[in-house]
């Protein structure tokens, strides 16, 4: 026997049940979406909250098209944080770190100075700060502070955190090798000094930018004043100010540089070496002049090259500074004959920072 048909109450229950199912499905859908239909985007209507009539909505609303910019908003770019470390008896002998920190802060960047004895504690703070604001990390240290800077970089490598720049200033001999997570490393040291003298080298497989500067032939430089050189401070502040605009991973295999700085030469902090292929008739002297480089720097980067003509197609190395991306793009967009492949011209008189990314000076 067939029972009685559904009553009006039963129909209402069915419709309510279906409505509840639809609403639950919509809520589940909204919970997994960032952008989507009007239902997901709209909160309570202000007019309804004030007691006015609810606004009628169309039953089926097609979701609006999502542009790539809306789907993947650009991540915020955080400024560098600079951590500086004094050596033993730092408040007396490592005051250059305090002076450098003042200059960095004056340039508008966060900088703090610590004793090397707090190394492990500060490593935890660096990690925590990076998790909250993943901006460039800069570690700079003098003497035992240089050892501490490398030690913190090693700790961060274990946490898969990159370090944008590490600068060791006459670090202790016990300083370990540069870990693979460091994008740029600079060592300024006195190889014959017993208080510092750490000739820090990169770990095998290192592909970052590396430059080492031995100042032992500069009699005016000692372990006590090597951290106080104003010209070095100015170059470091400039590097830090450009970190967010300067990609350190543009080159697949940057060439490491190791220099013994001559007594009469000023210290220029190149980032690494760049390969260059010789043209017919080129000599090291001509290349140094064309690129605005000191001859000694080109000669030391190519110890096997003689003073006579080089072999066309031979690969040599020249030191270079990394460029902010805007300047790199401007250089790449130069008309034919005005970029890196242009015919060499004599270098123009100017400052010592004339060499940029292996491009010839005008």
XYZ file of C-alpha atoms in Angstrom:
362
model
C 0.000 0.000 0.000
C 1.207 3.460 -0.848
C 1.186 5.803 2.109
C -0.110 9.324 2.101
C 1.809 11.912 0.081
C 4.065 14.453 1.717
C 2.385 17.119 3.688
C 3.218 20.807 3.487
C 5.186 20.428 6.728
C 7.269 17.659 5.140
C 8.002 19.865 2.118
C 9.171 22.666 4.364
C 11.450 20.244 6.228
C 12.917 18.952 2.955
C 13.523 22.442 1.685
C 15.096 23.457 4.984
C 17.278 20.348 4.952
C 18.408 21.080 1.406
C 19.072 24.686 2.364
C 21.182 23.598 5.318
C 23.184 21.243 3.102
C 23.718 24.022 0.554
C 24.778 26.463 3.264
C 27.201 23.966 4.823
C 28.716 23.301 1.393
C 29.115 27.011 0.757
C 30.792 27.517 4.116
C 33.199 24.662 3.452
C 33.969 26.107 0.040
C 34.607 29.546 1.470
C 36.919 28.153 4.109
C 39.300 26.846 1.412
C 39.188 29.901 -0.874
C 40.915 33.257 -0.813
C 39.034 34.707 -3.764
C 35.747 33.478 -5.180
C 32.048 34.101 -5.351
C 30.167 36.980 -3.797
C 28.991 34.715 -0.986
C 32.578 34.121 0.136
C 33.580 37.763 -0.071
C 30.558 39.443 1.490
C 30.150 39.964 5.191
C 26.891 40.967 6.884
C 25.163 43.673 4.878
C 25.367 47.032 6.714
C 21.833 47.947 5.700
C 20.400 44.750 7.163
C 22.265 45.347 10.375
C 20.425 48.683 10.693
C 17.042 47.060 10.303
C 16.401 48.019 6.662
C 15.182 45.627 4.029
C 17.740 43.042 2.870
C 19.003 43.617 -0.641
C 17.797 41.006 -3.102
C 20.596 38.949 -4.644
C 20.702 37.046 -7.875
C 20.503 33.320 -7.268
C 23.514 32.443 -9.427
C 26.472 34.827 -9.538
C 29.456 33.950 -11.714
C 32.736 34.327 -9.843
C 34.754 37.336 -10.940
C 37.890 36.740 -12.951
C 41.022 36.716 -10.832
C 44.058 38.422 -12.306
C 47.556 37.077 -11.578
C 48.286 40.154 -9.486
C 45.275 39.421 -7.289
C 46.039 35.709 -7.054
C 49.680 36.202 -6.042
C 50.194 39.505 -4.241
C 53.816 40.567 -3.954
C 55.433 39.564 -0.691
C 56.460 42.496 1.512
C 60.126 43.416 1.288
C 61.715 43.841 4.681
C 64.835 45.955 5.230
C 68.168 44.433 6.293
C 68.975 43.774 9.916
C 72.655 44.225 10.776
C 74.242 42.397 13.711
C 77.753 43.507 14.708
C 80.060 41.707 17.147
C 83.011 42.982 19.131
C 86.078 40.916 19.933
C 87.690 40.284 23.320
C 87.709 43.409 25.483
C 85.417 44.791 22.823
C 84.429 48.054 24.544
C 88.143 48.946 24.449
C 89.579 47.337 21.293
C 86.568 46.807 18.978
C 84.987 50.259 19.087
C 85.026 50.303 15.290
C 81.945 48.087 15.430
C 80.095 50.765 17.405
C 81.158 53.475 14.959
C 80.048 51.378 12.007
C 76.688 50.644 13.668
C 76.105 54.378 14.140
C 76.773 54.997 10.437
C 74.425 52.185 9.410
C 71.662 53.555 11.636
C 72.260 57.040 10.283
C 71.681 55.603 6.800
C 68.262 54.443 8.000
C 68.857 50.765 8.794
C 68.500 48.660 11.938
C 71.862 47.798 13.549
C 72.910 46.447 16.949
C 76.307 45.706 18.519
C 76.935 42.687 20.781
C 79.773 41.020 22.627
C 80.998 37.810 21.013
C 80.349 35.959 24.278
C 76.607 36.224 23.538
C 77.009 34.499 20.176
C 74.669 31.542 20.683
C 71.990 33.661 22.334
C 72.037 36.201 19.507
C 71.821 33.372 16.962
C 68.427 32.463 18.434
C 67.331 36.097 18.249
C 68.444 36.358 14.616
C 66.436 33.277 13.728
C 63.343 34.542 15.551
C 63.584 37.964 13.905
C 63.944 36.390 10.468
C 60.901 34.169 10.988
C 58.859 37.282 11.788
C 60.331 39.508 9.045
C 62.375 37.572 6.458
C 64.606 40.420 5.338
C 68.350 40.323 4.540
C 70.619 39.259 7.393
C 74.010 40.963 7.745
C 76.664 39.697 10.192
C 79.824 41.751 10.804
C 82.458 40.980 13.406
C 85.958 41.959 14.507
C 88.447 39.446 15.946
C 86.448 36.923 17.993
C 83.387 38.765 16.731
C 84.343 37.641 13.229
C 84.448 34.054 14.446
C 81.028 34.625 16.024
C 79.599 35.966 12.743
C 80.585 32.815 10.868
C 79.363 30.647 13.737
C 75.916 32.244 13.607
C 75.823 31.758 9.822
C 76.512 28.048 10.364
C 73.687 27.862 12.909
C 71.309 29.540 10.472
C 72.321 27.103 7.747
C 71.055 24.282 9.939
C 67.694 26.093 10.018
C 67.727 26.648 6.227
C 67.949 30.423 6.643
C 70.022 32.405 4.107
C 72.511 35.061 5.151
C 72.890 37.951 2.721
C 76.290 39.272 3.823
C 79.011 38.252 6.279
C 82.049 40.469 6.865
C 84.883 39.148 9.028
C 87.447 41.748 10.109
C 90.713 40.102 11.183
C 88.840 37.125 12.625
C 90.387 34.630 15.011
C 92.425 31.752 13.550
C 89.855 29.279 14.849
C 87.105 30.707 12.625
C 85.419 27.939 10.628
C 84.793 27.850 6.877
C 82.090 29.922 5.200
C 78.860 27.871 5.074
C 76.884 27.396 1.887
C 73.930 29.579 2.965
C 76.036 32.776 2.868
C 75.383 34.747 -0.307
C 78.289 37.210 0.037
C 81.383 36.876 2.213
C 84.231 39.350 2.713
C 87.318 38.719 4.834
C 89.665 41.600 5.722
C 92.591 40.287 7.729
C 96.277 40.380 8.669
C 97.684 36.951 7.907
C 100.742 37.499 10.137
C 98.757 38.614 13.178
C 98.434 36.311 16.176
C 95.405 38.080 17.668
C 93.409 37.702 14.474
C 94.867 36.470 11.212
C 92.020 34.109 10.321
C 92.295 33.198 6.623
C 88.676 32.102 6.337
C 87.884 30.026 3.266
C 84.577 28.746 1.893
C 83.301 25.224 2.355
C 83.590 22.876 -0.636
C 80.693 23.441 -2.994
C 80.297 27.103 -2.048
C 78.736 29.123 -4.909
C 78.296 32.505 -3.256
C 80.387 35.623 -3.742
C 83.700 35.465 -1.893
C 86.522 37.989 -1.563
C 89.529 37.864 0.779
C 91.848 40.829 1.421
C 95.155 40.293 3.252
C 96.443 43.636 4.604
C 99.700 42.366 6.121
C 101.861 44.621 3.910
C 100.133 47.729 5.264
C 102.281 48.702 8.241
C 99.740 51.319 9.280
C 97.049 48.669 9.795
C 96.992 46.699 13.043
C 94.583 44.342 14.730
C 93.426 47.225 16.931
C 92.593 49.691 14.154
C 91.614 47.425 11.247
C 87.967 47.676 12.318
C 88.047 51.483 12.330
C 88.897 52.274 8.674
C 86.439 54.943 7.553
C 86.724 54.074 3.866
C 85.793 50.462 4.589
C 82.864 51.648 6.709
C 81.580 53.780 3.831
C 81.759 50.848 1.404
C 79.940 48.529 3.814
C 77.144 51.049 4.431
C 76.737 51.360 0.659
C 76.535 47.563 0.276
C 73.933 47.274 3.007
C 71.814 50.084 1.572
C 71.622 48.221 -1.768
C 71.031 44.680 -0.481
C 67.324 44.520 -1.309
C 67.984 45.703 -4.862
C 71.107 43.620 -5.480
C 70.516 39.958 -6.384
C 73.410 37.830 -5.195
C 72.306 34.772 -7.176
C 72.493 36.251 -10.678
C 75.659 34.323 -11.546
C 75.733 30.552 -11.712
C 79.372 30.392 -10.646
C 81.023 33.609 -9.398
C 84.818 33.444 -9.169
C 86.340 33.770 -5.662
C 88.958 36.487 -5.151
C 92.005 36.311 -2.890
C 94.178 39.415 -2.683
C 97.369 40.490 -0.960
C 96.788 44.238 -1.008
C 99.993 46.138 -1.946
C 101.322 48.694 0.576
C 100.463 51.696 -1.589
C 97.028 50.468 -2.666
C 93.752 51.440 -1.070
C 91.320 48.726 -0.055
C 88.405 48.298 -2.414
C 85.835 45.706 -1.381
C 85.000 43.842 -4.566
C 82.332 41.169 -4.217
C 83.886 38.470 -6.394
C 85.483 37.863 -9.776
C 83.802 37.818 -13.153
C 85.101 35.828 -16.166
C 86.161 37.738 -19.264
C 87.243 36.334 -22.630
C 90.266 37.916 -24.250
C 90.029 39.709 -27.596
C 92.828 39.855 -30.143
C 95.622 42.154 -28.986
C 94.423 42.390 -25.377
C 96.932 42.606 -22.541
C 96.293 42.730 -18.827
C 97.404 46.356 -18.835
C 94.862 47.284 -21.503
C 92.075 45.377 -19.787
C 92.827 47.022 -16.444
C 92.769 50.464 -18.101
C 89.594 49.756 -20.079
C 87.725 48.605 -16.971
C 89.096 51.229 -14.608
C 90.816 48.620 -12.456
C 94.188 48.748 -10.694
C 96.674 46.620 -12.591
C 97.770 44.748 -9.474
C 94.188 43.518 -8.922
C 93.946 42.104 -12.450
C 97.416 40.546 -12.228
C 96.735 38.848 -8.889
C 93.410 37.509 -10.159
C 95.273 35.943 -13.113
C 98.613 34.708 -11.756
C 99.230 32.497 -14.798
C 98.910 35.278 -17.364
C 102.070 36.939 -18.614
C 102.744 40.602 -19.312
C 102.624 40.133 -23.105
C 99.641 39.704 -25.435
C 97.059 37.227 -24.278
C 95.621 34.392 -26.354
C 92.336 35.404 -28.042
C 89.475 33.530 -26.431
C 91.475 32.924 -23.235
C 89.427 33.210 -20.060
C 90.674 35.634 -17.445
C 89.114 37.005 -14.252
C 88.440 40.608 -13.329
C 87.121 41.851 -9.964
C 83.694 43.406 -9.840
C 81.004 44.926 -7.648
C 77.466 43.594 -7.683
C 74.952 46.047 -9.138
C 71.457 46.944 -7.936
C 68.952 45.377 -10.308
C 67.808 48.748 -11.684
C 71.347 49.639 -12.729
C 71.869 46.142 -14.161
C 68.711 46.478 -16.243
C 69.783 49.883 -17.489
C 73.133 48.446 -18.537
C 71.462 45.483 -20.262
C 69.147 47.800 -22.216
C 71.895 49.966 -23.689
C 71.901 50.224 -27.512
C 74.307 47.961 -29.447
C 77.892 49.108 -29.105
C 77.312 50.727 -25.709
C 77.041 47.694 -23.427
C 79.509 45.155 -22.114
C 80.351 44.043 -25.668
C 81.276 47.522 -26.799
C 84.692 48.288 -28.271
C 87.106 49.108 -25.436
C 87.757 52.775 -24.798
C 90.224 54.446 -22.442
C 88.958 54.697 -18.894
C 87.715 58.078 -17.767
C 89.301 59.664 -14.693
C 87.205 58.979 -11.636
C 86.903 57.203 -8.320
C 88.197 53.764 -7.570
C 84.725 52.227 -7.820
C 84.568 52.522 -11.588
C 84.303 48.803 -12.298
C 80.704 47.568 -12.244
C 79.639 44.028 -13.166
C 82.418 43.577 -15.722
C 81.286 46.428 -17.974
C 83.869 48.618 -19.619
C 84.110 52.203 -18.509
C 83.328 54.970 -20.949
